[in-house]
CSV table of C-alpha atoms and ligand atoms in Angstrom, one decimal:
chain,number,residue,atom,x,y,z
P,475,UNK,CA,10.0,15.4,-71.0
P,476,UNK,CA,9.9,15.6,-74.8
P,477,UNK,CA,7.8,18.7,-75.7
P,478,UNK,CA,5.3,16.7,-77.6
P,479,UNK,CA,5.2,13.5,-75.5
P,480,UNK,CA,4.1,12.8,-72.0
P,481,UNK,CA,3.2,10.0,-69.6
P,482,UNK,CA,-0.4,9.2,-68.4
P,483,UNK,CA,-2.1,6.4,-66.4
P,484,UNK,CA,-4.5,5.0,-69.1
P,485,UNK,CA,-7.4,2.8,-68.3
P,486,UNK,CA,-8.1,0.4,-71.2
P,487,UNK,CA,-11.0,-2.1,-71.5
P,488,UNK,CA,-9.5,-5.5,-72.2
P,489,UNK,CA,-10.7,-8.5,-74.3
P,490,UNK,CA,-12.6,-10.0,-71.4
P,491,UNK,CA,-14.4,-6.8,-70.6
P,492,UNK,CA,-12.5,-5.8,-67.4
P,493,UNK,CA,-10.3,-2.7,-67.2
P,494,UNK,CA,-6.4,-2.6,-67.2
P,495,UNK,CA,-4.4,0.3,-65.8
P,496,UNK,CA,-1.0,1.1,-67.3
P,497,UNK,CA,1.4,4.0,-67.8
P,498,UNK,CA,1.5,4.9,-71.5
P,499,UNK,CA,3.3,7.5,-73.6
P,500,UNK,CA,0.9,10.0,-75.1
P,501,UNK,CA,1.2,12.9,-77.5
P,502,UNK,CA,-0.2,16.4,-77.1
P,503,UNK,CA,-2.3,15.7,-80.2
P,504,UNK,CA,-4.1,13.0,-78.2
P,505,UNK,CA,-5.6,15.8,-75.9
P,506,UNK,CA,-8.9,17.4,-76.8
P,507,UNK,CA,-8.9,20.7,-78.7
P,508,UNK,CA,-9.6,22.9,-75.7
P,509,UNK,CA,-8.2,26.4,-75.0
P,510,UNK,CA,-5.6,26.0,-72.4
P,511,UNK,CA,-2.7,23.4,-72.2
P,512,UNK,CA,-1.4,22.8,-68.7
P,513,UNK,CA,1.7,20.9,-67.5
P,514,UNK,CA,0.4,19.0,-64.5
P,515,UNK,CA,2.8,19.1,-61.5
P,516,UNK,CA,0.5,17.7,-58.8
P,517,UNK,CA,-2.7,15.7,-58.8
P,518,UNK,CA,-4.6,13.8,-56.1
P,519,UNK,CA,-6.6,10.5,-55.8
P,520,UNK,CA,-10.3,10.7,-55.1
P,521,UNK,CA,-12.9,8.0,-54.7
P,522,UNK,CA,-14.4,9.1,-58.0
P,523,UNK,CA,-11.0,8.5,-59.7
P,524,UNK,CA,-11.0,5.0,-58.3
P,525,UNK,CA,-14.4,4.4,-59.8
P,526,UNK,CA,-13.3,5.8,-63.2
P,527,UNK,CA,-10.2,3.5,-63.1
P,528,UNK,CA,-12.5,0.6,-62.4
P,529,UNK,CA,-14.6,1.1,-65.5
P,530,UNK,CA,-17.6,2.7,-63.7
P,531,UNK,CA,-19.9,4.0,-66.4
P,532,UNK,CA,-21.6,6.4,-64.0
P,533,UNK,CA,-18.3,8.3,-63.9
P,534,UNK,CA,-16.7,7.6,-67.3
P,535,UNK,CA,-18.5,6.6,-70.5
P,536,UNK,CA,-15.6,6.3,-73.0
P,537,UNK,CA,-12.4,4.2,-72.7
P,538,UNK,CA,-9.4,4.3,-73.1
P,539,UNK,CA,-9.3,7.1,-70.6
P,540,UNK,CA,-7.0,9.1,-68.3
P,541,UNK,CA,-8.7,9.7,-64.9
P,542,UNK,CA,-7.8,12.4,-62.4
P,543,UNK,CA,-10.5,15.0,-61.4
P,544,UNK,CA,-7.8,17.2,-59.8
P,545,UNK,CA,-4.8,18.9,-61.4
P,546,UNK,CA,-2.4,21.7,-60.4
P,547,UNK,CA,0.3,23.0,-62.6
P,548,UNK,CA,1.5,25.6,-65.0
P,549,UNK,CA,0.0,26.9,-68.2
P,550,UNK,CA,2.2,26.1,-71.2
P,551,UNK,CA,-0.1,27.5,-74.0
P,552,UNK,CA,-3.4,29.3,-74.2
P,553,UNK,CA,-5.7,30.7,-76.8
P,554,UNK,CA,-7.9,32.1,-74.0
P,555,UNK,CA,-6.8,35.7,-73.2
P,556,UNK,CA,-7.5,35.2,-69.5
P,557,UNK,CA,-4.6,32.8,-69.2
P,558,UNK,CA,-1.0,33.0,-70.3
P,559,UNK,CA,2.1,30.8,-70.3
P,560,UNK,CA,3.6,30.5,-66.8
P,561,UNK,CA,0.3,31.0,-64.9
P,562,UNK,CA,0.1,28.7,-61.8
P,563,UNK,CA,-3.4,27.2,-61.8
P,564,UNK,CA,-5.8,24.6,-60.4
P,565,UNK,CA,-8.4,22.6,-62.2
P,566,UNK,CA,-10.7,20.5,-60.1
P,567,UNK,CA,-14.0,19.0,-61.0
P,568,UNK,CA,-16.2,20.0,-63.9
P,569,UNK,CA,-15.6,17.2,-66.4
P,570,UNK,CA,-11.9,16.8,-65.8
P,571,UNK,CA,-11.0,13.1,-65.4
P,572,UNK,CA,-14.5,12.0,-66.1
P,573,UNK,CA,-14.8,12.1,-69.9
P,574,UNK,CA,-12.0,14.7,-70.4
P,575,UNK,CA,-8.4,13.3,-69.9
P,576,UNK,CA,-7.5,14.2,-66.4
P,577,UNK,CA,-4.7,14.9,-63.9
P,578,UNK,CA,-3.2,11.3,-64.0
P,579,UNK,CA,-1.5,12.6,-67.1
P,580,UNK,CA,1.5,15.0,-67.2
P,581,UNK,CA,-0.4,17.3,-69.6
P,582,UNK,CA,-4.1,18.3,-69.8
P,583,UNK,CA,-6.0,20.6,-72.1
P,584,UNK,CA,-9.2,22.2,-70.7
P,585,UNK,CA,-11.6,25.1,-71.3
P,586,UNK,CA,-10.4,28.4,-69.7
P,587,UNK,CA,-13.6,28.7,-67.6
P,588,UNK,CA,-12.7,25.5,-65.6
P,589,UNK,CA,-9.4,27.1,-64.4
P,590,UNK,CA,-8.8,28.8,-61.0
P,591,UNK,CA,-5.6,30.8,-60.3
P,592,UNK,CA,-3.5,29.3,-57.5
P,593,UNK,CA,-5.0,31.0,-54.4
P,594,UNK,CA,-2.5,33.3,-52.6
P,595,UNK,CA,-1.1,31.7,-49.5
P,596,UNK,CA,-1.2,28.1,-50.9
P,597,UNK,CA,1.3,26.2,-52.9
P,598,UNK,CA,0.3,24.0,-55.9
P,599,UNK,CA,1.2,20.9,-53.8
P,600,UNK,CA,-1.0,22.1,-50.9
P,601,UNK,CA,-3.9,22.7,-53.3
P,602,UNK,CA,-3.7,19.0,-54.2
P,603,UNK,CA,-3.4,17.9,-50.6
P,604,UNK,CA,-6.9,19.4,-50.3
P,605,UNK,CA,-8.0,18.5,-53.9
P,606,UNK,CA,-11.6,17.7,-54.5
P,607,UNK,CA,-11.8,15.8,-51.1
P,608,UNK,CA,-10.7,18.8,-49.1
P,609,UNK,CA,-12.7,21.2,-51.2
P,610,UNK,CA,-15.9,19.1,-50.7
P,611,UNK,CA,-15.4,19.0,-46.9
P,612,UNK,CA,-15.1,22.8,-46.9
P,613,UNK,CA,-18.1,23.0,-49.2
P,614,UNK,CA,-20.1,21.0,-46.6
P,615,UNK,CA,-19.1,23.3,-43.8
P,616,UNK,CA,-19.8,26.3,-45.9
P,617,UNK,CA,-23.3,25.0,-46.6
P,618,UNK,CA,-23.9,24.0,-42.9
P,619,UNK,CA,-22.9,27.6,-41.8
P,620,UNK,CA,-25.2,29.1,-44.5
P,621,UNK,CA,-28.0,27.0,-43.0
P,622,UNK,CA,-27.4,28.5,-39.6
P,623,UNK,CA,-25.6,25.7,-37.9
P,624,UNK,CA,-23.8,26.9,-34.7
P,625,UNK,CA,-21.8,25.0,-32.1
P,626,UNK,CA,-24.5,25.4,-29.4
P,627,UNK,CA,-26.9,23.3,-31.5
P,628,UNK,CA,-25.0,20.1,-30.5
P,629,UNK,CA,-22.3,17.8,-31.7
P,630,UNK,CA,-21.6,17.3,-35.4
P,631,UNK,CA,-21.3,13.7,-36.8
P,632,UNK,CA,-18.8,13.0,-39.6
P,633,UNK,CA,-19.3,9.6,-41.3
P,634,UNK,CA,-16.5,7.9,-43.4
P,635,UNK,CA,-14.2,9.9,-41.1
P,636,UNK,CA,-10.9,8.5,-42.3
P,637,UNK,CA,-11.6,9.2,-45.9
P,638,UNK,CA,-10.4,12.1,-48.0
P,639,UNK,CA,-13.5,14.1,-47.4
P,640,UNK,CA,-14.0,12.9,-43.9
P,641,UNK,CA,-10.6,13.7,-42.5
P,642,UNK,CA,-10.8,17.3,-43.7
P,643,UNK,CA,-14.4,17.6,-42.5
P,644,UNK,CA,-13.3,16.6,-38.9
P,645,UNK,CA,-10.5,19.1,-39.0
P,646,UNK,CA,-12.5,22.1,-40.4
P,647,UNK,CA,-15.4,21.6,-38.1
P,648,UNK,CA,-13.2,21.3,-35.0
P,649,UNK,CA,-11.3,24.5,-36.1
P,650,UNK,CA,-14.7,26.3,-36.5
P,651,UNK,CA,-15.5,25.4,-32.8
P,652,UNK,CA,-17.8,22.4,-33.3
P,653,UNK,CA,-17.7,19.3,-31.1
P,654,UNK,CA,-17.0,16.6,-33.7
P,655,UNK,CA,-18.0,12.9,-33.4
P,656,UNK,CA,-16.2,10.8,-36.0
P,657,UNK,CA,-17.7,7.5,-37.2
P,658,UNK,CA,-15.2,5.2,-38.7
P,659,UNK,CA,-14.8,1.5,-39.7
P,660,UNK,CA,-11.1,1.7,-38.8
P,661,UNK,CA,-10.7,1.4,-35.0
P,662,UNK,CA,-6.9,1.7,-35.3
P,663,UNK,CA,-7.4,5.2,-36.6
P,664,UNK,CA,-9.1,6.6,-33.5
P,665,UNK,CA,-6.0,8.4,-32.3
P,666,UNK,CA,-5.4,9.9,-35.7
P,667,UNK,CA,-9.0,11.3,-35.8
P,668,UNK,CA,-8.6,12.7,-32.3
P,669,UNK,CA,-5.4,14.4,-33.4
P,670,UNK,CA,-7.4,16.0,-36.2
P,671,UNK,CA,-9.9,17.4,-33.8
P,672,UNK,CA,-12.5,14.7,-33.1
P,673,UNK,CA,-13.8,14.8,-29.6
P,674,UNK,CA,-15.1,11.3,-29.8
P,675,UNK,CA,-14.7,8.4,-32.3
P,676,UNK,CA,-17.5,5.9,-32.7
P,677,UNK,CA,-17.5,2.7,-34.7
P,678,UNK,CA,-19.1,2.6,-38.1
P,679,UNK,CA,-21.4,-0.1,-36.7
P,680,UNK,CA,-22.7,2.3,-34.0
P,681,UNK,CA,-24.0,4.5,-36.9
P,682,UNK,CA,-26.1,1.8,-38.5
P,683,UNK,CA,-29.8,2.3,-39.0
P,684,UNK,CA,-32.6,0.5,-37.1
P,685,UNK,CA,-35.1,0.0,-39.9
P,686,UNK,CA,-38.8,0.4,-39.0
P,687,UNK,CA,-38.1,3.3,-36.6
P,688,UNK,CA,-38.9,6.8,-37.8
P,689,UNK,CA,-36.6,8.3,-35.1
P,690,UNK,CA,-33.5,7.3,-33.2
P,691,UNK,CA,-32.0,8.9,-30.0
P,692,UNK,CA,-31.6,12.6,-30.8
P,693,UNK,CA,-27.9,13.4,-30.8
P,694,UNK,CA,-26.6,15.5,-33.7
P,695,UNK,CA,-26.9,19.3,-34.3
P,696,UNK,CA,-25.4,18.7,-37.7
P,697,UNK,CA,-24.0,15.9,-39.9
P,698,UNK,CA,-21.4,15.7,-42.7
P,699,UNK,CA,-22.2,12.4,-44.4
P,700,UNK,CA,-19.8,11.0,-46.9
P,701,UNK,CA,-21.1,7.4,-47.1
P,702,UNK,CA,-24.9,7.5,-47.8
P,703,UNK,CA,-27.2,4.5,-47.5
P,704,UNK,CA,-28.4,3.3,-44.1
P,705,UNK,CA,-25.7,5.4,-42.3
P,706,UNK,CA,-27.2,8.6,-43.7
P,707,UNK,CA,-30.7,7.4,-42.9
P,708,UNK,CA,-29.6,6.7,-39.2
P,709,UNK,CA,-27.9,10.1,-39.0
P,710,UNK,CA,-31.0,11.9,-40.2
P,711,UNK,CA,-33.2,10.0,-37.7
P,712,UNK,CA,-30.7,10.9,-34.9
P,713,UNK,CA,-30.8,14.7,-35.5
P,714,UNK,CA,-31.9,17.0,-32.8
P,715,UNK,CA,-34.7,19.5,-33.6
P,716,UNK,CA,-33.7,21.7,-36.6
P,717,UNK,CA,-30.7,19.5,-37.3
P,718,UNK,CA,-28.8,20.1,-40.6
P,719,UNK,CA,-27.2,17.4,-42.7
P,720,UNK,CA,-24.8,17.8,-45.6
P,721,UNK,CA,-24.9,14.8,-47.9
P,722,UNK,CA,-22.0,14.4,-50.3
P,723,UNK,CA,-21.1,10.7,-50.8
P,724,UNK,CA,-22.2,7.2,-51.4
P,725,UNK,CA,-19.4,4.8,-50.5
P,726,UNK,CA,-21.9,2.7,-48.5
P,727,UNK,CA,-24.8,3.0,-51.0
P,728,UNK,CA,-27.1,5.3,-52.9
P,729,UNK,CA,-30.4,4.3,-51.4
P,730,UNK,CA,-31.9,6.3,-48.6
P,731,UNK,CA,-34.5,4.2,-46.6
P,732,UNK,CA,-36.4,6.9,-44.7
P,733,UNK,CA,-39.8,8.4,-43.8
P,734,UNK,CA,-40.5,12.1,-44.1
P,735,UNK,CA,-41.0,12.4,-40.3
P,736,UNK,CA,-37.6,13.8,-39.4
P,737,UNK,CA,-38.2,16.6,-41.9
P,738,UNK,CA,-41.9,17.4,-41.1
P,739,UNK,CA,-41.9,16.7,-37.3
P,740,UNK,CA,-38.3,17.8,-36.4
P,741,UNK,CA,-37.5,20.4,-39.0
P,742,UNK,CA,-34.4,18.6,-40.2
P,743,UNK,CA,-32.8,19.9,-43.3
P,744,UNK,CA,-31.0,17.7,-45.8
P,745,UNK,CA,-28.6,19.6,-48.0
P,746,UNK,CA,-27.1,18.1,-51.1
P,747,UNK,CA,-23.5,19.0,-51.9
P,748,UNK,CA,-22.2,18.9,-55.4
P,749,UNK,CA,-18.6,20.1,-56.0
P,750,UNK,CA,-18.3,19.1,-59.7
P,751,UNK,CA,-20.6,21.9,-61.0
P,752,UNK,CA,-20.2,24.3,-58.1
P,753,UNK,CA,-20.3,27.9,-59.6
P,754,UNK,CA,-16.9,29.5,-60.0
P,755,UNK,CA,-17.7,32.5,-57.7
P,756,UNK,CA,-18.7,30.1,-54.9
P,757,UNK,CA,-15.7,27.9,-55.6
P,758,UNK,CA,-13.3,30.8,-55.2
P,759,UNK,CA,-14.9,31.8,-51.9
P,760,UNK,CA,-14.4,28.2,-50.6
P,761,UNK,CA,-10.8,28.0,-51.9
P,762,UNK,CA,-10.0,31.3,-50.1
P,763,UNK,CA,-11.3,29.8,-46.9
P,764,UNK,CA,-8.9,26.8,-47.5
P,765,UNK,CA,-6.0,29.1,-48.1
P,766,UNK,CA,-6.2,30.9,-44.8
P,767,UNK,CA,-9.1,30.7,-42.3
P,768,UNK,CA,-9.7,27.0,-42.4
P,769,UNK,CA,-6.2,25.8,-43.1
P,770,UNK,CA,-5.2,23.1,-40.6
P,771,UNK,CA,-1.8,23.7,-38.9
P,772,UNK,CA,-0.9,20.1,-39.6
P,773,UNK,CA,-1.8,20.1,-43.3
P,774,UNK,CA,1.0,17.7,-44.2
P,775,UNK,CA,-0.5,15.0,-41.9
P,776,UNK,CA,-3.5,14.7,-44.3
P,777,UNK,CA,-1.5,13.5,-47.2
P,778,UNK,CA,0.6,10.6,-48.5
P,779,UNK,CA,2.8,11.5,-51.4
P,780,UNK,CA,2.8,9.0,-54.3
P,781,UNK,CA,3.7,8.8,-58.0
P,782,UNK,CA,1.9,7.7,-61.1
P,783,UNK,CA,3.6,4.3,-60.7
P,784,UNK,CA,2.0,3.8,-57.2
P,785,UNK,CA,-1.5,4.7,-58.4
P,786,UNK,CA,-2.8,1.3,-59.6
P,787,UNK,CA,-2.2,-0.4,-56.3
P,788,UNK,CA,-3.5,2.6,-54.3
P,789,UNK,CA,-6.6,2.6,-56.4
P,790,UNK,CA,-7.2,-1.0,-55.4
P,791,UNK,CA,-6.8,-0.2,-51.7
P,792,UNK,CA,-9.2,2.7,-52.0
P,793,UNK,CA,-11.9,0.6,-53.7
P,794,UNK,CA,-11.5,-1.9,-50.8
P,795,UNK,CA,-12.0,0.9,-48.3
P,796,UNK,CA,-8.4,0.5,-46.9
P,797,UNK,CA,-7.0,4.0,-47.6
P,798,UNK,CA,-6.7,6.8,-45.1
P,799,UNK,CA,-6.7,10.5,-45.7
P,800,UNK,CA,-5.6,12.0,-49.0
P,801,UNK,CA,-3.1,10.8,-51.7
P,802,UNK,CA,-1.2,13.6,-53.4
P,803,UNK,CA,0.5,12.6,-56.7
P,804,UNK,CA,3.8,14.1,-57.6
P,805,UNK,CA,4.1,14.4,-61.4
P,806,UNK,CA,7.0,16.8,-61.3
P,807,UNK,CA,9.8,14.2,-61.0
M,258,NAP,N1,-20.7,15.4,-53.9
M,258,NAP,C1,-19.5,15.7,-54.3
M,258,NAP,O1,-19.2,16.7,-55.0
M,258,NAP,C2,-18.3,14.8,-53.9
M,258,NAP,C3,-17.0,15.3,-54.0
M,258,NAP,C4,-16.0,14.4,-53.5
M,258,NAP,C5,-16.3,13.2,-53.0
M,258,NAP,N2,-17.6,12.8,-53.1
M,258,NAP,C6,-18.0,11.4,-52.6
M,258,NAP,O2,-17.8,11.4,-51.2
M,258,NAP,C7,-17.5,10.0,-50.8
M,258,NAP,C8,-16.1,10.0,-50.1
M,258,NAP,O3,-15.1,10.4,-51.0
M,258,NAP,P1,-13.6,10.2,-50.5
M,258,NAP,O4,-12.8,10.7,-51.7
M,258,NAP,O5,-13.4,10.8,-49.2
M,258,NAP,O6,-13.4,8.6,-50.5
M,258,NAP,P2,-12.5,7.8,-49.6
M,258,NAP,O7,-11.2,8.5,-49.3
M,258,NAP,O8,-12.4,6.4,-50.2
M,258,NAP,O9,-13.2,7.7,-48.2
M,258,NAP,C9,-14.5,7.0,-48.0
M,258,NAP,C10,-14.6,6.5,-46.6
M,258,NAP,O10,-15.8,5.9,-46.4
M,258,NAP,C11,-15.8,4.8,-45.5
M,258,NAP,N3,-16.2,3.6,-46.2
M,258,NAP,C12,-15.7,3.0,-47.2
M,258,NAP,N4,-16.4,1.9,-47.6
M,258,NAP,C13,-17.5,1.9,-46.8
M,258,NAP,C14,-18.7,1.1,-46.7
M,258,NAP,N5,-18.9,0.1,-47.5
M,258,NAP,N6,-19.6,1.4,-45.8
M,258,NAP,C15,-19.5,2.5,-45.0
M,258,NAP,N7,-18.4,3.3,-45.0
M,258,NAP,C16,-17.4,3.0,-45.9
M,258,NAP,C17,-14.3,4.7,-45.1
M,258,NAP,O11,-14.1,5.5,-43.9
M,258,NAP,P3,-14.0,4.8,-42.5
M,258,NAP,O12,-13.2,3.5,-42.6
M,258,NAP,O13,-13.4,5.8,-41.6
M,258,NAP,O14,-15.4,4.5,-42.1
M,258,NAP,C18,-13.6,5.4,-46.3
M,258,NAP,O15,-12.3,5.9,-45.9
M,258,NAP,C19,-17.5,9.2,-52.1
M,258,NAP,O16,-18.7,8.6,-52.3
M,258,NAP,C20,-17.3,10.3,-53.2
M,258,NAP,O17,-17.7,9.9,-54.5
M,258,NAP,C21,-18.6,13.6,-53.5
């Protein structure tokens, strides 16, 4: 790679108002004037990246743009005394890949306070197998445990179970001793989910709401919901007494058609999970869990390795709900 030039997947708005994706040569001077310049070796694909690549204004306001909310690599220059050339680092969330050029480029330049040193016990590649999806699954479990969820309170439902967040949620919960019920729209993935630790796999349809009813059959001690909408409503209505629900996603919709009764008559807690602005101290604690205590033995099974060239087609499949697990992007070749 020429020292001044690098390749990035750029999203451009075209003449008819839709968005094109193409690999382009960029210059370091195209990057924003932040403190730390990083050579990206690994990135990963998240649903939010697919939305950014599709021109979603809720994620990215300005185009042309380089998505990629996750990046792992090596510092090449820094004016922040906390970081120096050669440091191995992770940047995930904050504004990376949203309105700041992200990890789908071979170089990024970010504020020093966004950076995390590579946690001991984890390679840069492994950190991107987790990426924001794995981090968010761990964040959900972290929050459910803070709220007092224990395995004796009943099974835990994971919705969108074959997704990047869902697969890790299944694995982490199973490892922590919970009985996991995985809800998925992909019947062919049942065996995969069982291998990750799900005790039972139910169809996405089975998790649909029955509008007009304040409660459904009480089943769940806890829930990790990655899809939102009527599936989240149904999950809340199906909680046992004092059930706890971590809500982190909206692939099925952002509305929540619900009454207050599950909360005021059954003591259900709905906990919002935001990984983007999660405080650095909390972030470090969760990454440390990922490095050792919650690390699945079969971490490689969660990821498909792809390159920048494979991204446009993989993004289309993700937007169509046809991907499974995590997609780790090798930018080191
Ligand atoms: N709050 C945060 O900080 C945070 C962080 C990361 C991600 N997220 C959000 O979490 C969600 C999941 O992210 P991800 O990266 O895991 O995405 P993903 O890999 O695309 O997985 C989403 C899964 O949802 C299910 N699904 C897809 N379309 C659906 C539909 N129309 N109705 C119901 N289920 C559907 C599919 O699983 P099945 O086929 O198995 O049902 C799919 O694999 C996204 O909304 C993302 O924006 C939030």
